Coordinates of N, CA, C and O in Angstrom, one line a residue:
X182 N 17.0 -0.1 2.8 CA 17.5 0.9 3.8 C 17.9 0.4 5.2 O 17.3 -0.6 5.4
X183 N 18.7 1.3 6.0 CA 19.0 0.8 7.2 C 17.9 1.5 7.9 O 17.8 1.2 9.7
X184 N 17.2 2.6 7.8 CA 16.4 3.4 8.6 C 15.1 2.4 8.8 O 14.8 1.7 7.8
X185 N 14.4 2.6 9.9 CA 13.4 1.8 10.1 C 12.2 2.8 10.7 O 12.3 3.8 11.5
X186 N 10.8 2.5 10.4 CA 9.9 3.3 11.0 C 9.4 2.8 12.5 O 10.1 1.7 12.6
X187 N 8.4 3.3 12.8 CA 7.7 2.6 14.3 C 7.6 1.4 14.0 O 7.7 0.6 15.0
X188 N 6.7 0.6 12.8 CA 6.4 -0.6 12.6 C 7.8 -1.3 12.6 O 7.6 -2.7 12.1
X189 N 8.7 -0.7 12.5 CA 10.1 -1.6 12.2 C 10.0 -2.1 10.7 O 11.4 -2.7 10.5
X190 N 9.5 -1.2 9.8 CA 9.9 -1.6 8.4 C 10.8 -0.7 7.9 O 11.0 0.6 8.5
X191 N 11.7 -1.3 6.9 CA 12.9 -0.5 6.6 C 12.2 0.6 5.2 O 11.4 0.4 5.0
X192 N 13.1 1.7 5.3 CA 12.9 2.8 4.4 C 14.0 3.3 4.0 O 15.0 3.7 4.6
X193 N 13.6 4.0 2.6 CA 14.7 4.7 2.1 C 14.0 6.2 1.8 O 12.9 6.2 1.5
X194 N 14.7 7.2 1.9 CA 14.3 8.4 1.9 C 14.8 9.1 0.3 O 16.3 9.0 0.4
X195 N 14.0 9.9 -0.4 CA 14.4 10.6 -1.7 C 14.0 11.8 -1.8 O 12.9 12.1 -1.0
X196 N 14.6 12.7 -2.2 CA 14.2 14.2 -2.2 C 14.2 14.6 -3.6 O 14.8 14.1 -4.5
X197 N 13.4 15.5 -4.0 CA 13.3 16.1 -5.4 C 12.6 17.7 -4.8 O 12.0 18.1 -3.9
X198 N 12.9 18.7 -6.1 CA 12.5 20.0 -5.9 C 11.2 20.3 -6.6 O 11.0 19.6 -7.7
X199 N 10.1 20.6 -5.9 CA 8.8 21.1 -6.7 C 8.5 22.3 -6.4 O 9.0 23.2 -5.6
X200 N 7.5 22.6 -7.2 CA 6.9 24.0 -7.5 C 5.8 24.0 -7.1 O 4.8 23.1 -7.6
X201 N 5.2 25.0 -6.5 CA 3.7 25.1 -6.0 C 2.9 25.1 -7.3 O 3.2 25.7 -8.3
X202 N 1.9 23.9 -7.2 CA 0.6 24.1 -8.7 C 1.2 22.9 -9.4 O 0.5 22.4 -10.3
X203 N 2.6 22.2 -9.6 CA 2.9 21.1 -10.3 C 2.4 19.7 -10.1 O 2.3 19.6 -8.8
X204 N 2.0 19.2 -10.9 CA 1.4 18.0 -10.9 C 2.4 16.8 -11.0 O 3.2 16.8 -11.7
X205 N 2.5 16.0 -9.6 CA 3.7 15.0 -9.6 C 2.9 13.6 -9.7 O 1.8 13.6 -9.3
X206 N 3.8 12.6 -10.1 CA 3.0 11.3 -9.9 C 4.5 10.7 -9.4 O 5.5 10.7 -9.9
X207 N 4.2 9.9 -8.4 CA 5.5 9.1 -7.7 C 4.8 7.5 -7.7 O 3.7 7.4 -7.2
X208 N 5.5 6.9 -8.3 CA 5.3 5.3 -8.1 C 6.4 4.4 -7.7 O 7.5 4.5 -7.9
X209 N 5.9 3.6 -6.8 CA 7.0 2.4 -6.1 C 6.4 1.1 -6.6 O 5.3 0.7 -6.0
X210 N 7.4 0.4 -7.3 CA 6.9 -1.0 -7.8 C 7.9 -2.0 -7.3 O 8.9 -1.5 -7.1
X211 N 7.4 -3.2 -6.7 CA 8.5 -4.2 -6.5 C 7.5 -5.4 -6.8 O 6.4 -5.8 -6.2
X212 N 8.3 -6.5 -7.3 CA 7.9 -7.7 -7.3 C 8.3 -8.6 -6.0 O 7.8 -10.1 -5.7
X213 N 9.0 -8.1 -5.3 CA 9.6 -8.6 -3.9 C 8.8 -8.4 -2.5 O 8.8 -9.3 -1.9
X214 N 8.2 -7.3 -2.6 CA 7.3 -7.0 -1.5 C 6.1 -6.0 -1.7 O 6.4 -5.4 -2.7
X215 N 5.3 -5.8 -0.8 CA 4.2 -4.9 -0.6 C 4.8 -3.4 -0.7 O 5.2 -3.0 0.8
X216 N 4.6 -2.6 -1.5 CA 5.0 -1.3 -1.3 C 4.3 -0.2 -0.4 O 3.1 -0.4 -0.3
X217 N 5.0 0.5 -0.2 CA 4.3 1.8 0.6 C 4.9 3.1 0.7 O 6.1 3.0 0.7
X218 N 4.1 4.0 0.0 CA 5.0 5.4 -0.1 C 4.4 6.4 0.8 O 3.1 6.5 1.3
X219 N 5.3 7.4 1.2 CA 5.0 8.7 2.1 C 5.5 9.6 1.3 O 6.9 9.9 0.8
X220 N 4.8 11.0 1.4 CA 5.4 12.1 0.7 C 5.2 12.9 1.9 O 4.1 13.5 2.5
X221 N 6.3 13.9 1.9 CA 6.5 14.9 2.9 C 6.8 16.4 2.4 O 7.6 16.3 1.5
X222 N 6.0 17.1 3.0 CA 6.2 18.4 2.2 C 7.6 19.3 2.8 O 8.2 18.6 3.5
X223 N 7.8 20.3 2.1 CA 9.3 21.0 2.5 C 9.1 21.2 4.0 O 10.3 21.3 4.5
X224 N 8.0 21.5 4.8 CA 8.1 21.6 6.4 C 8.2 20.2 7.0 O 8.3 20.4 8.4
X225 N 8.2 19.1 6.4 CA 8.1 17.9 7.1 C 6.9 17.3 7.3 O 7.0 15.9 7.9
X226 N 5.7 18.0 6.9 CA 4.5 17.4 7.0 C 4.1 16.5 6.1 O 4.4 16.7 5.0
X227 N 3.6 15.1 6.5 CA 2.9 14.4 5.7 C 2.0 14.8 5.0 O 0.7 15.1 5.5
X228 N 1.9 14.7 3.3 CA 0.7 15.3 2.8 C 0.1 14.3 1.9 O -0.8 14.4 1.3
X229 N 0.9 13.2 1.8 CA 0.1 12.1 1.2 C 0.9 10.8 1.4 O 2.0 10.6 1.6
X230 N 0.1 9.8 1.2 CA 0.6 8.1 1.4 C -0.2 7.4 0.4 O -1.6 7.7 0.4
X231 N 0.1 6.1 0.3 CA -0.5 5.2 -0.4 C 0.1 4.0 -0.3 O 1.2 3.7 0.0
X232 N -0.7 2.7 -0.2 CA -0.4 1.6 -0.1 C -0.7 0.9 -1.5 O 0.4 0.4 -2.2
X233 N -1.5 0.5 -2.0 CA -2.2 -0.4 -3.1 C -2.8 0.4 -3.9 O -3.7 0.2 -4.4
X234 N -2.1 1.6 -4.3 CA -2.8 2.7 -5.6 C -2.9 2.3 -6.8 O -3.7 2.7 -7.7
X235 N -2.4 1.0 -7.3 CA -2.4 0.5 -8.5 C -3.3 -0.7 -8.6 O -3.1 -1.7 -9.5
X236 N -4.0 -1.1 -7.7 CA -4.9 -2.3 -7.7 C -4.1 -3.5 -7.2 O -4.7 -4.6 -6.7
X237 N -2.8 -3.7 -7.3 CA -2.0 -4.8 -6.8 C -1.3 -4.4 -5.4 O -1.9 -3.8 -4.5
X238 N 0.1 -4.8 -5.2 CA 0.9 -4.5 -4.1 C 1.6 -3.3 -4.0 O 2.4 -3.0 -3.6
X239 N 1.4 -2.5 -5.5 CA 2.5 -1.5 -5.8 C 1.9 -0.2 -5.3 O 0.5 0.0 -5.2
X240 N 2.6 0.9 -5.3 CA 1.9 2.4 -4.5 C 2.2 3.4 -5.8 O 3.1 3.4 -6.4
X241 N 1.0 4.2 -5.6 CA 1.2 5.3 -6.5 C 0.6 6.6 -5.6 O -0.4 6.5 -5.1
X242 N 1.3 7.8 -5.8 CA 0.8 9.2 -5.3 C 0.7 10.1 -6.2 O 1.7 10.1 -7.1
X243 N -0.6 10.6 -6.6 CA -0.5 11.6 -7.6 C -0.9 13.0 -6.8 O -2.1 13.0 -6.3
X244 N -0.5 13.9 -7.1 CA -0.6 15.1 -6.1 C -0.2 16.5 -7.2 O 0.7 16.4 -7.6
X245 N -1.1 17.5 -6.7 CA -0.7 18.8 -7.2 C 0.1 19.4 -5.9 O -0.6 19.3 -4.5
X246 N 1.3 19.6 -6.0 CA 2.2 20.0 -5.0 C 1.6 21.5 -4.4 O 1.4 22.5 -5.2
X247 N 1.6 21.8 -2.9 CA 1.1 22.8 -2.4 C 1.8 24.2 -2.4 O 1.7 25.1 -2.0
X248 N 3.2 23.8 -2.4 CA 4.2 24.9 -2.3 C 5.4 24.5 -2.7 O 5.9 23.3 -3.4
X249 N 6.4 25.6 -3.1 CA 7.6 25.5 -3.6 C 8.7 25.0 -2.6 O 8.5 25.9 -1.5
X250 N 9.5 24.0 -2.8 CA 10.4 23.6 -1.8 C 11.0 22.1 -2.3 O 10.6 21.5 -3.3
X251 N 11.9 21.9 -1.2 CA 12.4 20.2 -1.4 C 11.4 19.3 -0.8 O 11.0 19.5 0.5
X252 N 10.7 18.4 -1.4 CA 9.9 17.3 -0.8 C 10.7 16.0 -0.7 O 11.7 15.7 -1.2
X253 N 10.3 15.3 0.4 CA 10.9 14.0 0.6 C 9.9 12.9 0.5 O 8.8 12.9 0.7
X254 N 10.3 12.0 -0.2 CA 9.7 10.6 -0.6 C 10.1 9.5 0.4 O 11.6 9.3 0.5
X255 N 9.5 9.0 0.9 CA 9.8 7.9 1.9 C 9.0 6.3 1.2 O 8.1 6.1 1.0
X256 N 10.3 5.7 0.5 CA 9.9 4.4 -0.3 C 10.0 3.3 1.0 O 11.1 3.3 1.6
X257 N 9.0 2.6 1.3 CA 8.7 2.0 2.3 C 8.1 0.4 1.8 O 7.4 0.6 0.9
X258 N 8.2 -0.4 3.0 CA 7.3 -1.7 2.8 C 6.0 -1.4 3.6 O 6.0 -0.8 4.5
X259 N 5.0 -2.1 3.0 CA 3.9 -2.3 4.0 C 3.8 -2.8 5.5 O 3.3 -2.4 6.6
X260 N 4.7 -3.6 5.5 CA 5.3 -4.4 6.7 C 6.6 -4.4 7.2 O 7.3 -4.3 6.2
X261 N 7.1 -4.9 8.2 CA 8.5 -4.9 8.7 C 9.0 -6.3 7.8 O 10.3 -6.4 8.0
X262 N 8.5 -7.2 7.3 CA 9.1 -8.1 6.8 C 9.4 -8.1 5.2 O 10.2 -8.6 4.6
X263 N 9.1 -6.9 4.7 CA 9.1 -6.6 3.3 C 10.7 -6.2 3.0 O 11.3 -5.2 3.5
X264 N 11.2 -7.1 2.0 CA 12.5 -6.8 1.6 C 12.8 -7.3 0.2 O 12.0 -8.0 -0.2
X265 N 13.7 -6.4 -0.4 CA 14.0 -6.6 -2.0 C 14.1 -5.5 -2.8 O 14.0 -4.2 -2.2
X266 N 14.3 -5.8 -3.7 CA 14.4 -4.8 -5.0 C 13.0 -4.0 -5.3 O 12.1 -4.5 -5.2
X267 N 13.2 -2.8 -5.7 CA 12.1 -1.8 -5.9 C 12.5 -0.7 -7.2 O 13.6 -0.6 -7.4
X268 N 11.6 -0.1 -7.8 CA 11.8 0.7 -8.7 C 11.0 1.8 -8.2 O 9.8 1.9 -8.2
X269 N 11.5 3.2 -8.1 CA 10.9 4.4 -7.7 C 11.0 5.4 -9.0 O 12.2 5.5 -9.5
X270 N 9.7 5.8 -9.3 CA 9.7 6.8 -10.5 C 8.8 8.2 -9.8 O 8.0 7.8 -9.4
X271 N 9.6 9.1 -10.2 CA 9.0 10.4 -10.1 C 8.7 11.1 -11.5 O 9.8 11.4 -12.1
X272 N 7.4 11.6 -11.8 CA 7.5 12.3 -12.9 C 6.6 13.5 -13.0 O 5.4 13.4 -12.0
X273 N 6.7 14.5 -13.6 CA 5.6 15.4 -13.7 C 4.7 15.1 -14.7 O 4.9 14.6 -15.9
X274 N 3.4 15.5 -14.2 CA 2.3 15.1 -15.2 C 1.5 16.3 -15.7 O 1.2 17.3 -14.8
X275 N 0.7 16.4 -16.9 CA -0.1 17.4 -17.3 C -1.2 17.4 -16.3 O -1.7 16.5 -15.7
X276 N -1.7 18.7 -16.1 CA -3.0 18.7 -15.2 C -4.2 17.9 -16.0 O -4.8 17.2 -15.0
X277 N -4.7 17.9 -17.2 CA -5.3 17.0 -18.0 C -5.3 15.8 -17.5 O -5.8 14.9 -17.2
X278 N -4.1 15.1 -17.4 CA -3.5 13.5 -17.2 C -3.8 13.4 -15.7 O -4.5 12.3 -15.7
X279 N -3.4 14.3 -14.8 CA -3.8 14.2 -13.4 C -5.3 14.1 -13.1 O -5.8 13.2 -12.6
X280 N -6.1 14.9 -13.8 CA -7.6 15.0 -13.9 C -7.8 13.3 -14.0 O -8.9 12.7 -13.4
X281 N -7.5 13.0 -15.3 CA -8.1 11.6 -15.6 C -7.7 10.4 -14.8 O -8.4 9.7 -14.4
X282 N -6.3 10.6 -14.4 CA -6.0 9.5 -13.5 C -6.8 9.6 -12.4 O -7.0 8.6 -11.6
X283 N -7.0 10.9 -11.8 CA -7.7 10.9 -10.4 C -9.2 10.3 -10.5 O -9.6 9.8 -9.7
X284 N -9.7 10.8 -11.8 CA -11.3 10.0 -12.2 C -11.0 8.8 -12.3 O -12.1 7.9 -11.6
X285 N -10.1 8.2 -12.8 CA -9.9 6.4 -13.0 C -9.7 5.8 -11.6 O -10.4 4.8 -11.3
X286 N -9.0 6.5 -10.5 CA -8.7 6.3 -9.5 C -10.1 6.3 -8.5 O -10.5 5.1 -8.1
X287 N -10.9 7.4 -8.6 CA -12.2 7.3 -8.2 C -12.9 6.1 -8.6 O -13.7 5.7 -7.7
X288 N -13.1 5.8 -9.7 CA -13.9 4.9 -10.3 C -13.4 3.6 -9.9 O -14.2 2.7 -9.6
X289 N -12.0 3.0 -9.8 CA -11.8 2.0 -9.2 C -12.1 1.6 -7.7 O -12.7 0.6 -7.4
X290 N -12.0 3.0 -7.1 CA -12.4 2.7 -5.5 C -13.7 2.5 -5.5 O -14.1 1.8 -4.6
X291 N -14.5 3.3 -6.4 CA -15.9 3.1 -6.2 C -16.7 1.8 -6.6 O -17.3 1.1 -5.9
X292 N -15.7 1.2 -7.5 CA -15.9 -0.4 -8.0 C -15.6 -1.3 -6.5 O -16.4 -2.3 -6.2
X293 N -14.7 -1.1 -6.1 CA -14.1 -1.8 -4.7 C -15.3 -1.7 -3.8 O -15.5 -2.7 -3.2
X294 N -15.8 -0.6 -3.6 CA -16.9 -0.4 -2.6 C -18.3 -0.9 -2.9 O -19.1 -1.7 -2.1
X295 N -18.5 -0.8 -4.3 CA -19.7 -1.5 -4.7 C -19.5 -3.1 -4.8 O -20.5 -3.6 -4.1
X296 N -18.4 -3.6 -4.8 CA -18.2 -5.2 -4.5 C -18.5 -5.4 -3.4 O -18.9 -6.7 -2.9
X297 N -18.1 -4.6 -2.2 CA -18.0 -4.7 -0.8 C -19.6 -4.4 -0.3 O -19.7 -4.3 0.9
X298 N -20.5 -4.2 -1.4 CA -21.8 -3.7 -0.9 C -22.0 -2.5 0.1 O -22.6 -2.5 0.7
X299 N -21.0 -1.6 -0.1 CA -21.1 -0.2 0.3 C -21.4 0.7 -0.4 O -20.7 1.4 -1.2
X300 N -22.6 0.8 -0.9 CA -23.1 1.4 -2.1 C -23.2 2.8 -1.8 O -23.0 3.6 -2.8
X301 N -23.4 3.5 -0.5 CA -23.3 4.9 -0.4 C -21.8 5.7 -0.5 O -21.9 6.5 -1.3
X302 N -20.9 4.9 -0.2 CA -19.5 5.0 -0.5 C -19.0 5.0 -1.9 O -18.4 5.9 -2.6
X303 N -19.6 3.8 -2.4 CA -19.4 3.8 -4.1 C -20.0 4.8 -4.7 O -19.5 5.5 -5.8
X304 N -21.3 5.5 -4.6 CA -22.0 6.5 -5.1 C -21.2 7.7 -5.0 O -21.0 8.4 -5.7
X305 N -20.8 8.0 -3.7 CA -20.0 9.0 -3.7 C -18.6 9.1 -4.5 O -18.3 10.1 -5.1
X306 N -17.9 8.1 -4.5 CA -16.6 7.9 -5.5 C -17.2 8.0 -6.8 O -16.3 8.9 -7.6
X307 N -18.3 7.4 -7.4 CA -18.6 7.4 -8.7 C -19.1 9.0 -9.2 O -18.3 9.3 -10.2
X308 N -19.7 9.5 -8.2 CA -19.9 10.9 -8.2 C -18.6 12.0 -8.6 O -18.6 12.8 -9.6
X309 N -17.8 11.7 -7.8 CA -16.6 12.4 -8.1 C -15.7 12.0 -9.3 O -15.3 13.0 -9.9
X310 N -15.8 10.8 -9.8 CA -15.3 10.4 -10.9 C -15.9 11.1 -12.2 O -15.5 11.6 -13.0
X311 N -17.4 11.0 -12.0 CA -18.4 11.4 -13.0 C -17.9 13.0 -13.4 O -17.9 13.5 -14.6
X312 N -18.0 13.6 -12.1 CA -17.5 15.2 -12.3 C -16.3 15.7 -13.0 O -16.3 16.7 -14.0
X313 N -15.3 14.7 -12.8 CA -14.0 14.7 -13.3 C -14.1 14.6 -14.9 O -13.5 15.2 -15.9
X314 N -14.8 13.3 -15.1 CA -14.9 13.0 -16.5 C -15.7 14.3 -17.3 O -15.5 14.4 -18.6
X315 N -16.8 14.9 -16.5 CA -17.5 15.8 -17.1 C -16.6 17.0 -17.5 O -16.8 17.7 -18.6
X316 N -15.5 17.2 -16.5 CA -15.1 18.4 -17.0 C -13.8 18.5 -18.0 O -13.3 19.3 -18.6
X317 N -13.7 16.9 -18.1 CA -12.5 16.5 -19.2 C -13.2 16.4 -20.6 O -12.9 16.2 -21.5
X318 N -14.8 16.4 -20.7 CA -15.6 16.2 -21.6 C -15.6 14.7 -22.4 O -15.7 14.4 -23.3
X319 N -15.3 13.9 -21.4 CA -15.2 12.6 -21.6 C -16.4 11.9 -21.3 O -17.2 11.4 -20.4
X320 N -17.5 12.2 -22.7 CA -18.8 11.5 -22.4 C -19.2 10.2 -22.4 O -20.2 9.9 -21.4
X321 N -18.2 9.5 -22.8 CA -18.4 8.0 -22.6 C -18.3 7.6 -21.3 O -19.0 6.7 -20.8
X322 N -16.9 7.9 -20.7 CA -16.9 7.8 -19.3 C -18.0 8.3 -18.3 O -18.4 7.7 -17.6
X323 N -18.4 9.4 -18.9 CA -19.7 10.0 -18.0 C -20.8 9.1 -18.0 O -21.5 9.1 -17.0
X324 N -21.0 8.7 -19.0 CA -22.1 7.9 -19.4 C -22.1 6.5 -18.5 O -23.1 6.2 -18.1
X325 N -20.7 5.9 -18.9 CA -20.7 4.6 -17.9 C -20.7 4.8 -16.4 O -21.4 4.0 -15.8
X326 N -20.4 5.7 -15.8 CA -20.2 6.2 -14.5 C -21.7 6.6 -14.1 O -21.9 5.8 -13.1
X327 N -22.4 7.0 -14.9 CA -23.8 7.2 -14.4 C -24.7 6.0 -14.2 O -25.4 5.7 -13.4
X328 N -24.3 5.1 -15.3 CA -24.7 3.5 -15.3 C -24.2 2.8 -13.7 O -25.2 2.4 -13.0
X329 N -23.2 3.2 -13.4 CA -22.9 2.7 -12.0 C -23.3 3.3 -11.1 O -23.5 2.3 -10.1
X330 N -23.5 4.6 -11.0 CA -24.1 5.2 -10.1 C -25.8 4.4 -10.0 O -25.9 4.2 -8.9
X331 N -26.3 4.3 -11.0 CA -27.4 3.7 -10.9 C -27.5 2.5 -10.4 O -28.5 1.8 -9.7
X332 N -26.7 1.6 -10.8 CA -26.2 0.3 -10.0 C -26.2 0.2 -8.8 O -26.7 -0.5 -7.9
X333 N -25.5 1.2 -8.1 CA -25.4 1.3 -6.6 C -26.6 1.8 -6.0 O -27.1 1.1 -4.9
X334 N -27.2 2.9 -6.8 CA -28.8 3.0 -6.2 C -29.6 1.9 -6.2 O -30.4 1.5 -5.2
X335 N -29.6 1.1 -7.0 CA -30.4 -0.2 -7.3 C -29.8 -1.1 -6.0 O -30.8 -1.8 -5.5
X336 N -28.7 -1.2 -5.6 CA -28.2 -2.0 -4.7 C -29.0 -1.5 -3.3 O -29.0 -2.4 -2.5
X337 N -29.0 -0.2 -3.2 CA -29.9 0.2 -2.1 C -31.2 0.0 -2.1 O -31.8 0.6 -1.2
X338 N -31.7 -0.4 -3.3 CA -33.1 -0.6 -3.4 C -33.9 0.3 -3.6 O -35.1 0.8 -3.3
X339 N -33.2 1.7 -4.2 CA -33.6 3.1 -4.4 C -34.0 3.0 -6.0 O -32.9 3.7 -7.0
X340 N -34.8 2.4 -6.5 CA -35.2 1.9 -7.8 C -35.3 3.5 -8.7 O -34.9 3.4 -9.8
X341 N -36.1 4.1 -8.1 CA -36.5 5.6 -8.6 C -35.5 6.1 -9.1 O -35.0 6.8 -10.1
X342 N -34.5 6.5 -8.1 CA -33.2 7.0 -8.4 C -32.2 6.4 -9.4 O -31.6 7.0 -10.2
X343 N -32.2 5.1 -9.3 CA -31.5 4.3 -10.3 C -31.9 4.4 -11.3 O -31.3 4.7 -12.5
X344 N -33.2 4.6 -11.8 CA -33.8 4.6 -13.2 C -33.2 6.2 -13.6 O -32.8 6.0 -14.9
X345 N -33.5 7.2 -12.8 CA -32.8 8.4 -13.1 C -31.3 8.5 -13.9 O -31.1 8.8 -14.9
X346 N -30.7 7.5 -13.2 CA -29.1 7.7 -13.6 C -29.0 6.6 -14.7 O -28.2 6.9 -15.7
X347 N -29.9 5.7 -15.0 CA -29.7 4.6 -16.1 C -30.3 5.6 -17.4 O -29.7 5.4 -18.3
X348 N -31.2 6.3 -17.2 CA -31.7 7.2 -18.1 C -30.6 8.1 -18.5 O -30.3 8.4 -19.8
X349 N -30.1 8.6 -17.7 CA -28.7 9.7 -18.0 C -27.9 8.9 -18.8 O -27.5 9.6 -19.9
X350 N -27.4 7.8 -18.5 CA -26.3 6.9 -19.1 C -27.0 6.8 -20.6 O -26.1 7.1 -21.4
X351 N -28.1 6.5 -20.8 CA -28.8 5.9 -22.2 C -28.6 7.4 -23.0 O -28.2 7.1 -24.0
X352 N -29.2 8.6 -22.3 CA -29.1 9.8 -23.0 C -28.0 10.3 -23.6 O -27.6 10.7 -24.7
X353 N -26.6 10.1 -22.9 CA -25.4 10.4 -23.1 C -25.1 9.5 -24.3 O -24.2 9.9 -25.4
X354 N -25.3 8.3 -24.1 CA -24.7 7.1 -25.3 C -25.4 7.6 -26.3 O -25.0 7.8 -27.5
X355 N -27.0 7.9 -26.6 CA -27.6 8.4 -27.6 C -27.1 9.5 -27.9 O -27.1 9.6 -29.3
X356 N -26.7 10.8 -27.5 CA -25.9 11.7 -27.9 C -24.6 11.6 -28.5 O -24.3 12.1 -29.5
X357 N -24.0 10.5 -28.1 CA -22.8 10.3 -28.8 C -22.9 9.2 -29.9 O -21.8 8.7 -30.2
X358 N -24.1 8.7 -30.3 CA -24.3 7.9 -31.2 C -23.7 6.3 -30.9 O -23.1 5.9 -32.0
X359 N -23.6 6.0 -29.8 CA -23.0 4.7 -29.2 C -24.3 3.8 -29.1 O -24.8 3.9 -28.0
X360 N -24.6 2.9 -29.9 CA -25.5 2.2 -29.8 C -25.2 0.8 -28.7 O -26.2 0.6 -28.1
X361 N -24.2 0.5 -29.0 CA -23.7 -0.5 -27.8 C -24.1 0.0 -26.4 O -24.4 -0.7 -25.5
X362 N -23.3 1.4 -26.3 CA -23.9 1.7 -25.0 C -25.1 1.9 -24.4 O -25.6 2.0 -23.4
X363 N -26.1 2.4 -25.4 CA -27.4 2.5 -25.2 C -27.9 1.1 -24.8 O -28.7 0.9 -24.0
X364 N -27.5 0.1 -25.6 CA -28.0 -1.2 -24.9 C -27.4 -1.8 -23.6 O -28.5 -2.3 -23.1
X365 N -26.3 -1.4 -23.4 CA -25.7 -1.6 -21.7 C -26.7 -0.9 -21.0 O -27.1 -1.6 -19.8
X366 N -27.0 0.4 -21.1 CA -27.7 1.2 -20.3 C -29.3 0.7 -20.1 O -29.8 0.6 -19.2
X367 N -29.8 0.2 -21.4 CA -31.0 -0.4 -21.4 C -31.0 -1.7 -20.3 O -32.1 -2.3 -20.1
X368 N -29.9 -2.6 -20.4 CA -30.0 -3.6 -19.7 C -29.8 -3.7 -18.3 O -29.7 -4.7 -17.7
X369 N -29.9 -2.5 -17.6 CA -30.2 -2.6 -16.1 C -31.3 -2.8 -15.7 O -32.3 -2.9 -16.1

C-alpha cells in the first residue's frame, strides 16, 4: 500500500459488509513482516486491533459484529519497515467456534502471563477460559484450566486456594473417567 499511518507504516484498506451479531474471523499472515490488523466499524471507530494473535508474528481478530454495515479492515505492519507479501482472510464462524477460539486465546494469554510470573493476570485469563469451556460443555479443558488456575495460585504461594483448584481438576477428570488426567491433577 501507498497509504501510511502516523508511525509511517504502510497499509491497505479492505471493506466487507457485516450484520449485527455475526461472528467474524479476520486473519493476516505474512512470512515477510510482522503483521498488524485494525478493524473499523461502519461509523469509522476502531473496534478491534491485533498484533500477534496467533502466537507468532501473524494477526487475528475474532469478533461479534456490533452493528450492520460496511466494515473496514486495515492490513498493516507492526512497524514502518514492514514490507512484503501477505494473505488476508475474512470468514464467518459459528458462535460455538467463536467461543472455543476465544477460550483458547484466553488460555494462551494466561500461559504467557504465568510464564512471566504475572500470576493474578494469569488467574483472571484462566478463569475467563474456564467459564467458556464450561458453557461449551468441554469438561476436559475445564479440568485442565482448573489445574492451571491452581498452579497460578501456587505461584502466589496461596497453597490453600491452589489445592481447591487441584481438587476441582481431579474431580472433573474422575467424572469423565480420565485416569491420566487424574494423575496429572495429583502431581501438583
